[in-house]
XYZ file of C-alpha atoms in Angstrom:
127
model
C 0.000 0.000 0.000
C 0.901 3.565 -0.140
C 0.075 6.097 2.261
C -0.102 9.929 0.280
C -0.274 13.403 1.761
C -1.285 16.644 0.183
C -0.425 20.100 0.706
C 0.372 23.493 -0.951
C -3.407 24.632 -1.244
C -4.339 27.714 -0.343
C -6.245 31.283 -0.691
C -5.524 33.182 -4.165
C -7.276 35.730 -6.474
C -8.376 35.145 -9.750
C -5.288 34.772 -12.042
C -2.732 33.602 -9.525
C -0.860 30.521 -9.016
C -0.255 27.555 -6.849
C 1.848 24.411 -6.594
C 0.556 21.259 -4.695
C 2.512 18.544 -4.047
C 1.598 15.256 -2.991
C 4.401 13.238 -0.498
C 4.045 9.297 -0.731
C 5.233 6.621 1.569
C 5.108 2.781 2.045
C 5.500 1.261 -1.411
C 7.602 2.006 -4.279
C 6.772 5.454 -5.364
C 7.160 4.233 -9.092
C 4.387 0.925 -8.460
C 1.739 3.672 -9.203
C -0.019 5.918 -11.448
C -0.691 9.269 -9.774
C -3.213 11.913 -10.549
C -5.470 14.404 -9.157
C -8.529 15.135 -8.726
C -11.075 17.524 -6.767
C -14.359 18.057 -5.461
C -16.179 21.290 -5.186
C -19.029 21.822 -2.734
C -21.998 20.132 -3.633
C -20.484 19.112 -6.732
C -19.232 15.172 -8.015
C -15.653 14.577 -7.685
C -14.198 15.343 -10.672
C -10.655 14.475 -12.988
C -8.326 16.686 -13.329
C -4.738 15.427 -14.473
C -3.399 11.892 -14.388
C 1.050 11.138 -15.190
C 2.543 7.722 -15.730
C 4.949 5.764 -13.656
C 7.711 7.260 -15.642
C 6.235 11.149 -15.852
C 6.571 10.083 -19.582
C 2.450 10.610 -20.589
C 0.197 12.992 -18.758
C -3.558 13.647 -19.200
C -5.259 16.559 -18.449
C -9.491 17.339 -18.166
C -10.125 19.776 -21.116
C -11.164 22.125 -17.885
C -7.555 22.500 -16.644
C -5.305 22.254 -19.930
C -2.981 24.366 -21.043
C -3.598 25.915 -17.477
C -2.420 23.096 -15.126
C 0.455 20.945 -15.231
C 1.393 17.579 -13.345
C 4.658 16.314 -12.655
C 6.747 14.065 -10.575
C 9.944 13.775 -8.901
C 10.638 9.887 -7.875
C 13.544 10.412 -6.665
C 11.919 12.456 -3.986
C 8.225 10.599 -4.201
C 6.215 12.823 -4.647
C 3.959 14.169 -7.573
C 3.143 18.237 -8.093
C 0.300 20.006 -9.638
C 1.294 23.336 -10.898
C -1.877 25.792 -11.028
C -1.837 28.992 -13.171
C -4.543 31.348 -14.185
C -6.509 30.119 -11.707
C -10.297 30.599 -11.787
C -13.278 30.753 -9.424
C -14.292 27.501 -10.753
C -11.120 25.904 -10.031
C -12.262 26.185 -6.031
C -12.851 23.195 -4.341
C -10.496 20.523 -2.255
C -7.848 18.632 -4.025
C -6.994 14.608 -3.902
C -3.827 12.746 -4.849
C -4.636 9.229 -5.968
C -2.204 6.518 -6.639
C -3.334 3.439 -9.151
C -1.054 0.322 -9.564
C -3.112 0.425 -13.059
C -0.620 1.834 -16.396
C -3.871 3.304 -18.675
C -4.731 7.362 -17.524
C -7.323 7.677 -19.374
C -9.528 4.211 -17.754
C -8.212 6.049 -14.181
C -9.948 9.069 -14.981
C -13.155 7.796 -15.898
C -13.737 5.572 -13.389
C -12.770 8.613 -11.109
C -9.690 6.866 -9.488
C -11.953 4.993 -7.547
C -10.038 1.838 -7.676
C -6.880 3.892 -6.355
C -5.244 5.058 -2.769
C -6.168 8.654 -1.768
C -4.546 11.267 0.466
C -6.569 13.674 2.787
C -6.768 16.187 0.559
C -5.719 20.128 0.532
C -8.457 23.121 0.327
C -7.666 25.709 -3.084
C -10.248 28.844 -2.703
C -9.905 30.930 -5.782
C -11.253 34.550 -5.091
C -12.892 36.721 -7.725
């Protein structure tokens, strides 16, 4: 199993940026597919960017592309979610999940519910 901790949310205005990084533990940090996801108040969880085991394919929800970016250091386990131009709509909390499964795009549609998940960490975008 792997245990996996977010953090790096925050409070920003419209436009600005944050970095989130997820921290992993327990198993080998390269065993899993990792991507993120969030839920908004009231709102379905919802996809936002998946990477490979390598960080050699990413996938991105047409909501967040060209905007967000995910990436990941396995040398230091962990996996980052770089946030610019960041909306109203992009509010909500956001969840690491790690997949022993190779295929991003089955990960995303079943909503990574087959997949570890961390705690999550709260972004507020302000208007």
């Amino acid at each position: 199993q792997v245990q996996l901790v977010e953090s790096g949310g925050g409070l920003v205005q419209t436009g600005g940026s944050l970095r989130l990084s997820c921290a992993a533990s327990g198993r080998t940090f390269t065993d899993y597919t990792l991507s993120w996801f969030r839920q908004a108040p009231g709102k379905e969880r919802e996809f936002v960017a998946a990477i490979n085991r390598s960080g050699s394919s990413t996938y991105y929800s047409d909501s967040v592309k060209g905007r967000f970016t995910i990436s990941r250091d396995n040398a230091k386990d962990t996996v980052y979610l770089q946030m610019n131009s960041l909306k109203p709509e992009d509010t909500a909390v956001y969840y690491c999940n790690a997949d022993p499964r190779f295929n991003l795009i089955a990960i995303a549609t079943v909503k990574g519910r087959f997949g570890s998940w961390g705690q999550g960490t709260q972004v507020i975008v302000s208007s």
